[in-house]
Coordinates of C-alpha atoms in Angstrom, one line a residue:
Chain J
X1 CA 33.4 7.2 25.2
X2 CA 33.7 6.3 21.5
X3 CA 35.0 3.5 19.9
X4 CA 36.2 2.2 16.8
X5 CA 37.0 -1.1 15.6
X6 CA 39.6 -2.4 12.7
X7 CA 41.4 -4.7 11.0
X8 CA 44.7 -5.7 10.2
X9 CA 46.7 -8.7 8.7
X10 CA 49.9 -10.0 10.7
X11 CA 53.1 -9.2 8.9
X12 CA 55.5 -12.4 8.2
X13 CA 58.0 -9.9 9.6
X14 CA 56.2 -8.8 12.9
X15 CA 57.0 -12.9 14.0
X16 CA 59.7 -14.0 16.2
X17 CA 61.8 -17.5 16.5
X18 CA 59.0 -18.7 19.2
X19 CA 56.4 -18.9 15.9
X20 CA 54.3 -15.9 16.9
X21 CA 54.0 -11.9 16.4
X22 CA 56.5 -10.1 18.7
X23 CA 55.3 -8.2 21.4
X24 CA 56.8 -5.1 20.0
X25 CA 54.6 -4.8 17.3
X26 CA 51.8 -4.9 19.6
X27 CA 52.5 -0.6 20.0
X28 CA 52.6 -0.1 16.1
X29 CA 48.9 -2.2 16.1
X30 CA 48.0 0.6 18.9
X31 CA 48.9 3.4 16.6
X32 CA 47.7 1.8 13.1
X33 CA 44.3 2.3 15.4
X34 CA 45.2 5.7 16.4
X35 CA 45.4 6.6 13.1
X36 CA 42.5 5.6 12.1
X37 CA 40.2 6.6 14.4
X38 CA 41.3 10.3 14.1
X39 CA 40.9 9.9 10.2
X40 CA 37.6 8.6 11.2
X41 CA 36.6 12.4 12.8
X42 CA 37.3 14.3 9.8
X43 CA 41.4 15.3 10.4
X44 CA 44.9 13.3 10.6
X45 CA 47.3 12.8 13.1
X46 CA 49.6 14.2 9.7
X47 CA 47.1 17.1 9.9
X48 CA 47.8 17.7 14.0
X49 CA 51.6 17.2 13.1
X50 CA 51.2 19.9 10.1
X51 CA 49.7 22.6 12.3
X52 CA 53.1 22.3 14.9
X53 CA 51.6 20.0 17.7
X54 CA 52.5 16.8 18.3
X55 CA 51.4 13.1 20.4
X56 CA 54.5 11.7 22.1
X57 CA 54.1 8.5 23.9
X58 CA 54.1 8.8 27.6
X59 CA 52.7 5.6 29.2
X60 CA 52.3 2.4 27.6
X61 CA 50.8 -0.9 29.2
X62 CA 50.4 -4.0 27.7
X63 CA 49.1 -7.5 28.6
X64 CA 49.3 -10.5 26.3
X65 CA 47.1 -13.6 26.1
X66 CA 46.6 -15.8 23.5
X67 CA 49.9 -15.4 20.8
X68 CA 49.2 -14.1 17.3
X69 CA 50.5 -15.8 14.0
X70 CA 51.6 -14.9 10.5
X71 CA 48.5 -14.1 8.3
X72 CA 46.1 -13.8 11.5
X73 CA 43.7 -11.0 10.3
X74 CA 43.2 -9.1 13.7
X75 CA 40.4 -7.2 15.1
X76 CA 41.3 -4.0 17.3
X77 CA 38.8 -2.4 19.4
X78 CA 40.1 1.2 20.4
X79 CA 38.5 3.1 23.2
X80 CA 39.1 7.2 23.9
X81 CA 37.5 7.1 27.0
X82 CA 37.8 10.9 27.7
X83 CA 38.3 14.5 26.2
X84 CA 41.5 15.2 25.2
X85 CA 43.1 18.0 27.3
X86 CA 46.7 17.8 28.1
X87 CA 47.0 13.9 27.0
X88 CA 44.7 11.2 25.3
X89 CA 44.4 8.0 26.8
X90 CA 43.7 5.1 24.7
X91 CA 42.2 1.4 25.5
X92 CA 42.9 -1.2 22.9
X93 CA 41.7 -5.0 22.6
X94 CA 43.0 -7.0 20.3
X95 CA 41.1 -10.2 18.9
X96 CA 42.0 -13.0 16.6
X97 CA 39.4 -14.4 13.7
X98 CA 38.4 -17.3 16.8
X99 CA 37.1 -14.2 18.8
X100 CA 39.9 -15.4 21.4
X101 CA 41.4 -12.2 23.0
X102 CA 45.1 -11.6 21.8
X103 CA 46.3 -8.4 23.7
X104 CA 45.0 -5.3 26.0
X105 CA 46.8 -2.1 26.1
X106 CA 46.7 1.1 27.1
X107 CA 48.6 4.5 25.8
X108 CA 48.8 8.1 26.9
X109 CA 50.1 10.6 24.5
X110 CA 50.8 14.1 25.7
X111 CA 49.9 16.9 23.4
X112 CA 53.5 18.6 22.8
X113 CA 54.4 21.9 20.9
X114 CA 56.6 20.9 18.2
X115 CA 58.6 24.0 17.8
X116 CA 59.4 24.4 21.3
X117 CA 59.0 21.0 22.2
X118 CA 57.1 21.5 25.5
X119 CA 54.0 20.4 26.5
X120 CA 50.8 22.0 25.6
X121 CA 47.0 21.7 26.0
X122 CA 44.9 19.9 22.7
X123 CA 44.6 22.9 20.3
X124 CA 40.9 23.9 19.8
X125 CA 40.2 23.2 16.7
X126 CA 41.0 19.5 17.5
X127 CA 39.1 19.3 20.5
X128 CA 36.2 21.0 19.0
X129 CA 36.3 17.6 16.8
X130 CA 35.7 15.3 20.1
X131 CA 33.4 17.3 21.8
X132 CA 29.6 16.1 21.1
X133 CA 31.0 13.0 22.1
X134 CA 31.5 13.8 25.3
Chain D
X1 CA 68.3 -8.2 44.0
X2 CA 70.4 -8.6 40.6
X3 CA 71.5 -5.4 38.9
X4 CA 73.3 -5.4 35.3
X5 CA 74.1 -2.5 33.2
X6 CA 74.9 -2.3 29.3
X7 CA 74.9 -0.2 27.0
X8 CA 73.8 0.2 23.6
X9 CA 73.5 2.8 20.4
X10 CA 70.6 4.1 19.0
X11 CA 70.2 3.2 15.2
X12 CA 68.9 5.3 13.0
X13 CA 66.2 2.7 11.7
X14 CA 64.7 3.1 15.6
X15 CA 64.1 6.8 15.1
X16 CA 60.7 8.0 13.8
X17 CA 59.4 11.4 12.6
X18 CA 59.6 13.3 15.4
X19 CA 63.5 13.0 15.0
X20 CA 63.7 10.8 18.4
X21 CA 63.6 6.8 19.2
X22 CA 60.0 5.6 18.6
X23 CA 58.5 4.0 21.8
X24 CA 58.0 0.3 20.5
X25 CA 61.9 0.1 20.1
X26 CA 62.5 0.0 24.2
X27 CA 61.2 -3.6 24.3
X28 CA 63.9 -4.3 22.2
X29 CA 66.2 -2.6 24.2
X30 CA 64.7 -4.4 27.4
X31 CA 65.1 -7.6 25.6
X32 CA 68.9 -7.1 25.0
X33 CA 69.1 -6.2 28.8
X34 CA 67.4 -9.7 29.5
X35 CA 69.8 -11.6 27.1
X36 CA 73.0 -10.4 28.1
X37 CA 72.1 -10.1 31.8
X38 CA 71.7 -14.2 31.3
X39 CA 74.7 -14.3 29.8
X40 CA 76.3 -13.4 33.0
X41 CA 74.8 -15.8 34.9
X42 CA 76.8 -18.4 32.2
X43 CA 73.8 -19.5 30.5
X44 CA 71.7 -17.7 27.4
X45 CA 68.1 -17.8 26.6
X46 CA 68.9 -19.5 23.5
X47 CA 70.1 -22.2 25.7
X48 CA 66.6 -22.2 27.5
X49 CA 64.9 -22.1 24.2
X50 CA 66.8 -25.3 22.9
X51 CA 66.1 -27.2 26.5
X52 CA 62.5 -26.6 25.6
X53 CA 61.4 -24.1 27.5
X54 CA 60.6 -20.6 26.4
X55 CA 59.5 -17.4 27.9
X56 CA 57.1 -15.2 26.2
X57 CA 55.9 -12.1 27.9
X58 CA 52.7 -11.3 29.2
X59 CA 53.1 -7.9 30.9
X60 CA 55.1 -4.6 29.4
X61 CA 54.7 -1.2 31.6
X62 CA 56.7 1.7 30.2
X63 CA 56.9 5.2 30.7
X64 CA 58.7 7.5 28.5
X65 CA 60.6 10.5 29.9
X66 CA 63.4 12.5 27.9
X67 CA 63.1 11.1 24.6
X68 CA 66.2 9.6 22.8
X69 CA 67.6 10.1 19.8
X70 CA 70.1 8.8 17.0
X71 CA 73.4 7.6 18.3
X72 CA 72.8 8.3 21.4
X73 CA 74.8 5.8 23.6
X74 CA 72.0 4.6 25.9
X75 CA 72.6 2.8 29.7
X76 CA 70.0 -0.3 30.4
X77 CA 70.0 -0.7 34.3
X78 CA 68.4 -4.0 34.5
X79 CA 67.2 -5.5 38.0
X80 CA 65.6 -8.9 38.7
X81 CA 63.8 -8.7 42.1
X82 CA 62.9 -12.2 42.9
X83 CA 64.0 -15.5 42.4
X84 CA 62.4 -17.3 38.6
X85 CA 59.9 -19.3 39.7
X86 CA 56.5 -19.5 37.4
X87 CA 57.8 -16.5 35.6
X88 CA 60.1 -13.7 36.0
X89 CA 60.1 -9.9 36.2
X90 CA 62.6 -7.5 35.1
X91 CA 62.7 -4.1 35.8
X92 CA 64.9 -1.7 33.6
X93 CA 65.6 2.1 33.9
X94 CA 67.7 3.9 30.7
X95 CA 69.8 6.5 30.8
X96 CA 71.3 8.7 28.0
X97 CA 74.8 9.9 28.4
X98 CA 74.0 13.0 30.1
X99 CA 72.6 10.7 33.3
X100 CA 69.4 12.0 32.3
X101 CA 66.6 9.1 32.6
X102 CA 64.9 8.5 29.3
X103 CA 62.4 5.5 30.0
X104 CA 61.2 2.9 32.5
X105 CA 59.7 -0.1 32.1
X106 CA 58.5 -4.0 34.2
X107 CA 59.1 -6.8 31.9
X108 CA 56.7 -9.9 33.1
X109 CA 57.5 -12.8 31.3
X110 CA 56.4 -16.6 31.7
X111 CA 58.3 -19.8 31.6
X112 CA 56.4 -22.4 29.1
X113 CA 56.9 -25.6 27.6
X114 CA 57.8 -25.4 24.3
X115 CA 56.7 -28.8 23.0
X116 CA 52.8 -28.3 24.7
X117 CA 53.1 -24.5 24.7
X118 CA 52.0 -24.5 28.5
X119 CA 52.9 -22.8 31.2
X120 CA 55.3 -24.5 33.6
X121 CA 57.7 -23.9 36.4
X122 CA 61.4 -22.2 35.9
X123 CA 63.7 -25.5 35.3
X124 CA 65.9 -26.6 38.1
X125 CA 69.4 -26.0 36.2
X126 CA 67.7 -22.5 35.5
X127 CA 67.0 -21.6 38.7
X128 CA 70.0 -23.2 40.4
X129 CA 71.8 -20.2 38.8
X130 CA 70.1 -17.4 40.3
X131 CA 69.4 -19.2 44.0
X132 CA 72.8 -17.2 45.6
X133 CA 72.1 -14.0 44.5
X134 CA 68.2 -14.4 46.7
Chain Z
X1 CA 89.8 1.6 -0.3
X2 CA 88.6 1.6 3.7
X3 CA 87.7 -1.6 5.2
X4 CA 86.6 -2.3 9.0
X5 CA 85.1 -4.6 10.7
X6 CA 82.3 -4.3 13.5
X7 CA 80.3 -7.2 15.3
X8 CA 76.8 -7.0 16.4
X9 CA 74.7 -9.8 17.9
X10 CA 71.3 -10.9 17.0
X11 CA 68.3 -9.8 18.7
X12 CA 65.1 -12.3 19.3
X13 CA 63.8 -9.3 17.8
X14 CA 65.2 -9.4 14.7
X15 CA 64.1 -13.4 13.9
X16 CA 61.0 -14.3 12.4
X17 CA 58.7 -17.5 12.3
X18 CA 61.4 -19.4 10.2
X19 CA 63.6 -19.3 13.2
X20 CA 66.0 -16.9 11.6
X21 CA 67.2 -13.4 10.9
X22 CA 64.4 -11.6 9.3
X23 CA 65.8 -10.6 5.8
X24 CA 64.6 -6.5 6.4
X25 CA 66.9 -6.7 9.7
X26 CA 70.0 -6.4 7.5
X27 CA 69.6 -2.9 5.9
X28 CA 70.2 -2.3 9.6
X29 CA 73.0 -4.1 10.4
X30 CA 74.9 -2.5 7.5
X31 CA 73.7 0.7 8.9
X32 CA 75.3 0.3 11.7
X33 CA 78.4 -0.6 10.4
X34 CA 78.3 2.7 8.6
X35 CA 77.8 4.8 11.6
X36 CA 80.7 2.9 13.3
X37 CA 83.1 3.5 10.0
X38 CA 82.1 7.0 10.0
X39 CA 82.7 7.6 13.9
X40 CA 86.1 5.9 12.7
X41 CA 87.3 9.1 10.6
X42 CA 86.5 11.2 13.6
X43 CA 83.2 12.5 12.5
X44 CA 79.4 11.3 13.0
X45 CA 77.0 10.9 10.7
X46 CA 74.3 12.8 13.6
X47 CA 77.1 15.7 12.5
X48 CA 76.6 15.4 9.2
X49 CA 73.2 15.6 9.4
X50 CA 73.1 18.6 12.0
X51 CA 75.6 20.9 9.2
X52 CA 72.5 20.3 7.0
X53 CA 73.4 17.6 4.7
X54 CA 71.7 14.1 4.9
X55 CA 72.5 11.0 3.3
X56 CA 69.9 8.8 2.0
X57 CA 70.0 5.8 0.4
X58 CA 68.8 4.9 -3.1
X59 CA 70.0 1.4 -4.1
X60 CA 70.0 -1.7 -1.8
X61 CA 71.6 -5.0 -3.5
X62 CA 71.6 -8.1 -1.0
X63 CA 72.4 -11.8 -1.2
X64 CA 71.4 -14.3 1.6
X65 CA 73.6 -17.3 1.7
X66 CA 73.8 -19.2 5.3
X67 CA 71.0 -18.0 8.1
X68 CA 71.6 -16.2 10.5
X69 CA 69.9 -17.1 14.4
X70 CA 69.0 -15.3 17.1
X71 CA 71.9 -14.4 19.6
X72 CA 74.5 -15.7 17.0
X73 CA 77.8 -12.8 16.9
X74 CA 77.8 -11.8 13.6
X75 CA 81.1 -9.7 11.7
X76 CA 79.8 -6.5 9.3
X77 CA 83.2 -6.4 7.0
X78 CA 82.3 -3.0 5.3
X79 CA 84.6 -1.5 2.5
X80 CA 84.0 2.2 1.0
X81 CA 85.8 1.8 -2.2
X82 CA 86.1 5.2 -3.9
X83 CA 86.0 8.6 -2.3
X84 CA 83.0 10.2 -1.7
X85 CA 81.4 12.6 -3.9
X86 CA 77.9 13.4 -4.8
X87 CA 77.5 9.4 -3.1
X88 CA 78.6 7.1 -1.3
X89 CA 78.5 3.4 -2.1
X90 CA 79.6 0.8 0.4
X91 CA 79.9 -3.5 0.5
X92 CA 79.5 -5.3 3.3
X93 CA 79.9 -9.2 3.6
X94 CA 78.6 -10.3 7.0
X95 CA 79.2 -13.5 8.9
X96 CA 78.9 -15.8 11.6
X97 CA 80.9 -17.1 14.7
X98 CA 82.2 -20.0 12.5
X99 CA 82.9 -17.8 9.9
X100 CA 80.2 -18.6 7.2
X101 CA 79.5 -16.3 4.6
X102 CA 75.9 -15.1 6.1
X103 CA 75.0 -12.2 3.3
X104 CA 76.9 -9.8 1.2
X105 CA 74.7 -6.3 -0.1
X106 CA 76.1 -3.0 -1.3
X107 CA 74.2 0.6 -0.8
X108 CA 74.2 3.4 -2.2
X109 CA 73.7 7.0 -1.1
X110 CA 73.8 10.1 -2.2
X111 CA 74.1 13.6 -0.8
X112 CA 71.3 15.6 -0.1
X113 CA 70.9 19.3 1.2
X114 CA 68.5 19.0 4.0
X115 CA 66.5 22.2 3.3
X116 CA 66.0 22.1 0.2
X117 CA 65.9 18.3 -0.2
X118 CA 67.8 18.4 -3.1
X119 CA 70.9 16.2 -4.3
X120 CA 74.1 18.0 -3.3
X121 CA 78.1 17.2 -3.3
X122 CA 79.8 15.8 -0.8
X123 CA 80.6 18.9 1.8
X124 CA 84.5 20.0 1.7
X125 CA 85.2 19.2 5.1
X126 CA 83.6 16.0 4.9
X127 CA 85.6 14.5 1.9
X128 CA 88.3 15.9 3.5
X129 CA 88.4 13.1 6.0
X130 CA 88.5 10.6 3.8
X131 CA 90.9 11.8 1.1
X132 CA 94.1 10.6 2.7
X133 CA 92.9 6.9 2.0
X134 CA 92.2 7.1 -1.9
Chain A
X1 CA 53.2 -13.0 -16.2
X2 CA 50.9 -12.2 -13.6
X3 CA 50.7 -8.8 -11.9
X4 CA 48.1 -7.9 -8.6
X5 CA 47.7 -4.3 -6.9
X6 CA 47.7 -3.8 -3.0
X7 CA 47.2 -1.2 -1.3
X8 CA 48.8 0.1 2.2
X9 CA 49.2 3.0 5.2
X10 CA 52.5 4.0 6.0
X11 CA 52.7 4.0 9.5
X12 CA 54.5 6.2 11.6
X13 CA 56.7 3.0 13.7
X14 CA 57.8 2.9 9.6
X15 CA 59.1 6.7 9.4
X16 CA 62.6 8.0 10.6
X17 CA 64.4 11.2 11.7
X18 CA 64.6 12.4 8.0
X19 CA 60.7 12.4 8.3
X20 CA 60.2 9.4 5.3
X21 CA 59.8 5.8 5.4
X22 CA 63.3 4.0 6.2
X23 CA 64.5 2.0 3.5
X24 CA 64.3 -1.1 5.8
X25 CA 60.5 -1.2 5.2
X26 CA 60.1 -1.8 1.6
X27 CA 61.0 -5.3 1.9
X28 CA 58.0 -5.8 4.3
X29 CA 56.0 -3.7 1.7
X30 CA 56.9 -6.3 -1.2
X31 CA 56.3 -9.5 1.5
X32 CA 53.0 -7.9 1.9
X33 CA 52.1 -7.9 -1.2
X34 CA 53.5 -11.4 -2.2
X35 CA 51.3 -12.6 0.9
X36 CA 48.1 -11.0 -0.8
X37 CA 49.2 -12.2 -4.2
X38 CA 49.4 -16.1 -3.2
X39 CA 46.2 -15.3 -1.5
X40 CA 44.7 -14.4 -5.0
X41 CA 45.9 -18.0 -5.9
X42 CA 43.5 -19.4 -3.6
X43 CA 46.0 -20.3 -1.4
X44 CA 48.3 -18.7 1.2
X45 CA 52.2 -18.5 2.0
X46 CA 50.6 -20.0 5.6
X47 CA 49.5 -23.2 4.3
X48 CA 52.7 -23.6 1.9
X49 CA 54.9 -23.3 5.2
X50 CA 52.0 -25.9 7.3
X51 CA 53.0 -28.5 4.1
X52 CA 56.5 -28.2 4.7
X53 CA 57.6 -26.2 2.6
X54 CA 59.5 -22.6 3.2
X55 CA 60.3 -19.8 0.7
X56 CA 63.2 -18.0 2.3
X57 CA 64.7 -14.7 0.4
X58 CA 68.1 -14.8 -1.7
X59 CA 68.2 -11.8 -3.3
X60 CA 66.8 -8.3 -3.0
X61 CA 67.4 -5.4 -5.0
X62 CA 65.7 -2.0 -4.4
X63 CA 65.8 1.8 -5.8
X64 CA 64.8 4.8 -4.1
X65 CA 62.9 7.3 -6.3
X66 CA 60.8 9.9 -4.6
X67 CA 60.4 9.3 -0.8
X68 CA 57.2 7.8 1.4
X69 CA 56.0 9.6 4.6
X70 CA 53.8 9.3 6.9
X71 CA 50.1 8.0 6.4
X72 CA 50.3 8.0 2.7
X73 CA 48.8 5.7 0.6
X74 CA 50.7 3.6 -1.1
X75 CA 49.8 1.2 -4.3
X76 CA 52.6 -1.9 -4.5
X77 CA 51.9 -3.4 -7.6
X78 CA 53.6 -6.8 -7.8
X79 CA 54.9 -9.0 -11.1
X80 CA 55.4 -12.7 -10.8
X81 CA 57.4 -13.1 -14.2
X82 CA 57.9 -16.9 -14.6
X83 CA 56.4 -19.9 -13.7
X84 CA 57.7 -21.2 -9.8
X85 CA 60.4 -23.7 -10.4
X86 CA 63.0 -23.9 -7.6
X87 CA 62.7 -20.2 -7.0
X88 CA 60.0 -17.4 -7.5
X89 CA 60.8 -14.0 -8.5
X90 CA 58.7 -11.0 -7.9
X91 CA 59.5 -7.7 -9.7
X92 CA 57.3 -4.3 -7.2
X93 CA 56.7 -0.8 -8.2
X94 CA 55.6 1.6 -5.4
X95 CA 54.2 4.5 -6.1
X96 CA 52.0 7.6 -3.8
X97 CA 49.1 8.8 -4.0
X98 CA 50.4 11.6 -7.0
X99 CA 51.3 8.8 -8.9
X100 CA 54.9 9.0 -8.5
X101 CA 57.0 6.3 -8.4
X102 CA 58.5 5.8 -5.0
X103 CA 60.7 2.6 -5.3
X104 CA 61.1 -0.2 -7.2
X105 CA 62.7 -3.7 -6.1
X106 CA 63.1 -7.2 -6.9
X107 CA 62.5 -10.1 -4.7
X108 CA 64.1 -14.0 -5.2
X109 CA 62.6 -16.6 -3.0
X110 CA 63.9 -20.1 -3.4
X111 CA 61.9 -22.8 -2.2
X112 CA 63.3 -25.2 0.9
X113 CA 62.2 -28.0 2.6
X114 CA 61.4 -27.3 5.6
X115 CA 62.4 -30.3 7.9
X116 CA 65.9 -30.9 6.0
X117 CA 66.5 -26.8 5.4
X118 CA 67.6 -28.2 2.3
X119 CA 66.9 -26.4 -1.4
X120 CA 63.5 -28.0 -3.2
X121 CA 61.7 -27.6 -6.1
X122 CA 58.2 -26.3 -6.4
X123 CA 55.4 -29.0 -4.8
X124 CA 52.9 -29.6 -7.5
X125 CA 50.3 -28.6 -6.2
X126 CA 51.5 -24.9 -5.4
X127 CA 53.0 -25.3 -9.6
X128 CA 49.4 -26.2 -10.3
X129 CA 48.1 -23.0 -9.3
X130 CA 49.8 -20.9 -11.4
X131 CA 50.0 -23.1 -14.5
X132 CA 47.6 -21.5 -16.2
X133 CA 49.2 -17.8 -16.2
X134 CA 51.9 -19.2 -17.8

């Protein structure tokens, strides 16, 4: 299991009429934290993209709690709970500054060859990267 | 058990790298569902929201089949399954114009008082609309 | 000159915490009065882009005069005003139900070959659809 | 004149089918970097909205130069040009990682009560802040 935690400041244009962030940005917070935490192995979900394979979404589920506001500098804990082999499941908890918890989710992404657009298992070289942590 | 269908065009702002719709758009596309399927019933949510009630969501489950793309004309089948009562649940499936299914997803959402921003019960005039069809 | 008309309505989406349209939301809007003026001469711009030629844009110019709300009908008046050649440059003046002057912008785009990603003319049989109207 | 640099992540919800970042974006780019540039003030657009007081957009010019993709790095550097009076006006550059310059745009924000929705001047105290740049 490894996990990884960041930060990022609510958007004035990721609120909605109700006053708070709309829960459609809640999946673009998801992947700001995907990104990262691949960066944070030593390669790029650009880098994955480059070499022909690619992460479609499959599954996405989302629960919301306390709302989010404009300027809110949130906290998101992202989890990879197991080796990626066909798919890669992500956790994610979201947290305001109050420690009050804003949002779980989880996402499944299917590895996919880009050329033939077909699924495919994780390339080697990539999950070489996840390895000693599991 | 209320079905509605509509339809709607893919823009190209909702496409992302991979050439096809990126995932966070379909709770757009649910939303649109939700707002004209009220419509039919001879109210709007922007009535709702100026009686002082709101309904933010608190549960999104999708799963992503065929992926969409740019102008594709897209079919939202939206189904409510029970009467409102402290919240409601919608249930969509979308279909691009082949019949092909692209993406399901279970909107949950909660009624609230807008003034105390607490939960609360489905108003009487609101629910007084949907009572024949349950 | 070419001038048509589409409506769109506004999605909860689309507002922000001010209560109104979100002024990034309207790139989009006159994006999708494009596509629909496009389909109008009995080509697509998913056709363009398929023969190898993509259009992107390199000047945005908007004015915001009366807001626009969430589920408010708007009218996208957009007006090509010479013939294509290595751009296009389109108006559009949008309003609302009571026929407010909402915003007014202008784009422009130019021609690009999608291999090389280099600036291009406008293709023969493309200008050919729209010469009868200059 | 004052000028502040921010820096951000493209993100992939930001890209489109053309594989760069869709025009719509920018104007969230500049918002972000006016939000970090009041914040530089010792103050924030938050607690100018909590006092009453909105700064909705009026104008918004852009130009495309070289295009943004995916998980680049962009530096926004923002210009506030005169002192606030009724309206503020923020000049951007954007430019990647190479150095080139990927867009430039100009912002007006006018300042509005925000109870009567009505056009204001400046409050004195937000004046105050900047008073000495000028």
């Amino acid at each position: 299991m490894i996990t990884k935690e960041i930060q990022l400041r609510v958007r004035y244009k990721e609120t909605d009429a109700m006053g708070v962030v709309h829960h459609s940005n809640f999946t673009t917070y998801y992947e700001t934290a995907r990104t990262e935490m691949l960066r944070g192995f030593g390669t790029t979900y650009r880098i994955l993209e480059e070499s022909g394979v690619m992460l479609p979404v499959r599954d996405v589920v989302m629960r919301f709690f306390t709302p989010a506001r404009y300027d809110d500098l949130l906290t998101v804990r992202i989890t990879l709970r197991e080796m990626p082999s066909v798919r890669m499941i992500f956790d994610h908890e979201i947290y305001n500054e109050k420690g009050e918890l804003v949002n779980t989710g989880t996402v499944v992404l299917v590895f996919m060859n880009a050329a033939s657009r077909k699924a495919c298992r994780v390339p080697d070289w990539f999950a070489d990267l996840f390895r000693p942590y599991f």
